[in-house]
CSV table of C-alpha atoms in Angstrom, one decimal:
chain,number,residue,atom,x,y,z
R,190,MET,CA,0.0,-0.1,0.1
R,191,LYS,CA,1.4,3.5,-0.7
R,192,LYS,CA,0.7,5.4,2.1
R,193,PRO,CA,-0.7,9.0,1.6
R,194,GLU,CA,1.4,12.2,2.7
R,195,LYS,CA,-1.6,14.3,2.4
R,196,ILE,CA,-5.5,14.0,2.1
R,197,LYS,CA,-8.0,16.7,0.9
R,198,ILE,CA,-10.3,17.1,3.5
R,199,LEU,CA,-13.7,19.2,2.7
R,200,GLY,CA,-11.5,21.4,0.4
R,201,GLN,CA,-8.4,21.6,2.7
R,202,TRP,CA,-5.2,19.7,2.7
R,203,ALA,CA,-4.3,17.6,5.6
R,204,LYS,CA,-0.7,16.5,6.3
R,205,VAL,CA,-0.5,12.6,7.1
R,206,GLN,CA,2.6,11.6,9.1
R,207,TYR,CA,3.5,8.3,9.9
R,208,VAL,CA,5.4,8.4,13.4
R,209,ASP,CA,6.0,6.1,16.7
R,210,LEU,CA,3.0,6.7,18.9
R,211,THR,CA,4.0,4.2,21.2
R,212,LYS,CA,5.8,7.2,23.4
R,213,GLY,CA,4.5,9.8,25.4
R,214,GLY,CA,1.4,11.1,26.8
R,215,GLU,CA,-1.1,8.5,26.8
R,216,ALA,CA,-2.5,6.5,29.8
R,217,VAL,CA,-0.5,3.2,30.8
R,218,GLY,CA,-2.4,0.3,28.8
R,219,GLU,CA,-4.0,2.7,26.5
R,220,VAL,CA,-3.4,2.0,22.6
R,221,LEU,CA,-3.1,4.8,20.4
R,222,TYR,CA,-3.1,4.1,16.7
R,223,GLY,CA,-3.6,7.6,15.5
R,224,ASP,CA,-4.8,11.1,16.4
R,225,CYS,CA,-5.3,14.4,14.4
R,226,ASP,CA,-4.9,18.2,14.9
R,227,VAL,CA,-7.5,20.3,13.4
R,228,ALA,CA,-5.7,23.5,14.0
R,229,THR,CA,-2.5,22.1,12.0
R,230,ARG,CA,-4.4,20.0,9.8
R,231,THR,CA,-2.1,17.1,10.6
R,232,ILE,CA,-2.9,13.4,11.2
R,233,ARG,CA,-0.4,11.2,12.8
R,234,ILE,CA,-0.7,7.3,12.4
R,235,GLU,CA,1.3,4.8,14.2
R,236,LYS,CA,4.0,3.8,11.8
R,237,SER,CA,4.0,0.0,12.9
R,238,LEU,CA,0.4,-0.7,11.6
R,239,ASP,CA,-0.2,-3.3,8.9
R,240,ASP,CA,-1.7,-2.2,5.7
R,241,ASN,CA,-5.4,-3.0,6.6
R,242,LEU,CA,-5.2,-1.4,10.2
R,243,THR,CA,-3.3,1.7,8.7
R,244,LYS,CA,-6.4,2.3,6.2
R,245,ARG,CA,-9.1,1.8,8.9
R,246,VAL,CA,-7.1,4.8,11.1
R,247,ILE,CA,-6.6,6.9,8.3
R,248,LYS,CA,-10.6,6.7,7.7
R,249,HIS,CA,-11.1,7.3,11.2
R,250,GLU,CA,-8.9,10.0,11.9
R,251,THR,CA,-10.1,11.6,8.5
R,252,MET,CA,-13.6,11.6,9.9
R,253,HIS,CA,-12.3,13.2,13.2
R,254,MET,CA,-10.9,16.0,10.9
R,255,LYS,CA,-14.0,16.6,8.8
R,256,LEU,CA,-16.2,16.8,12.1
R,257,GLY,CA,-13.5,19.3,13.5
R,258,LEU,CA,-13.4,21.5,10.3
R,259,SER,CA,-17.1,21.6,9.9
R,260,GLY,CA,-17.9,22.6,13.4
R,261,LEU,CA,-20.0,19.5,14.0
R,262,SER,CA,-17.4,18.4,16.9
R,263,GLU,CA,-18.4,21.2,18.7
R,264,ILE,CA,-22.3,19.8,19.2
R,265,LEU,CA,-21.3,16.3,19.7
R,266,THR,CA,-19.9,14.4,23.0
R,267,ASP,CA,-16.6,12.9,22.7
R,268,GLU,CA,-18.6,9.7,22.8
R,269,GLN,CA,-20.9,10.7,19.8
R,270,GLU,CA,-17.8,11.6,17.8
R,271,GLU,CA,-15.9,8.6,18.3
R,272,ALA,CA,-19.0,6.3,17.7
R,273,ILE,CA,-19.4,8.2,14.3
R,274,CYS,CA,-15.7,7.6,13.6
R,275,VAL,CA,-15.6,4.0,14.4
R,276,LEU,CA,-18.6,3.5,12.1
R,277,VAL,CA,-16.9,5.1,9.3
R,278,GLU,CA,-13.5,3.3,9.6
R,279,SER,CA,-15.4,0.0,9.3
R,280,ASP,CA,-16.9,0.9,6.0
C-alpha cells in the first residue's frame, strides 16, 4: 500500500505523518493508533501498523478532521464523535 502523505478534507489539505505513537502522553495500557490536530491539519498514524489497520485508522482520523473542520465536533459529545468515527472506519 502506498501511504498518502496528504489528504484533501473538505477542500483543505491535511498532512499525514507516520510516527511512533507508542511513546509519550497516553495513559498506561492505552493503545494509540492515530490522532489528528484540526488546527494544524495534521493526522498522525502509528508507523508500525499493517496496511489494513493503517487504512482503517486513516479513515477514522479523517472523519475526526471532517467533524472538526465542519464545526460539528462542537455539538457532539466525545462519545458521539468517537462512535461516528468508528462507524466510518468500518466501511
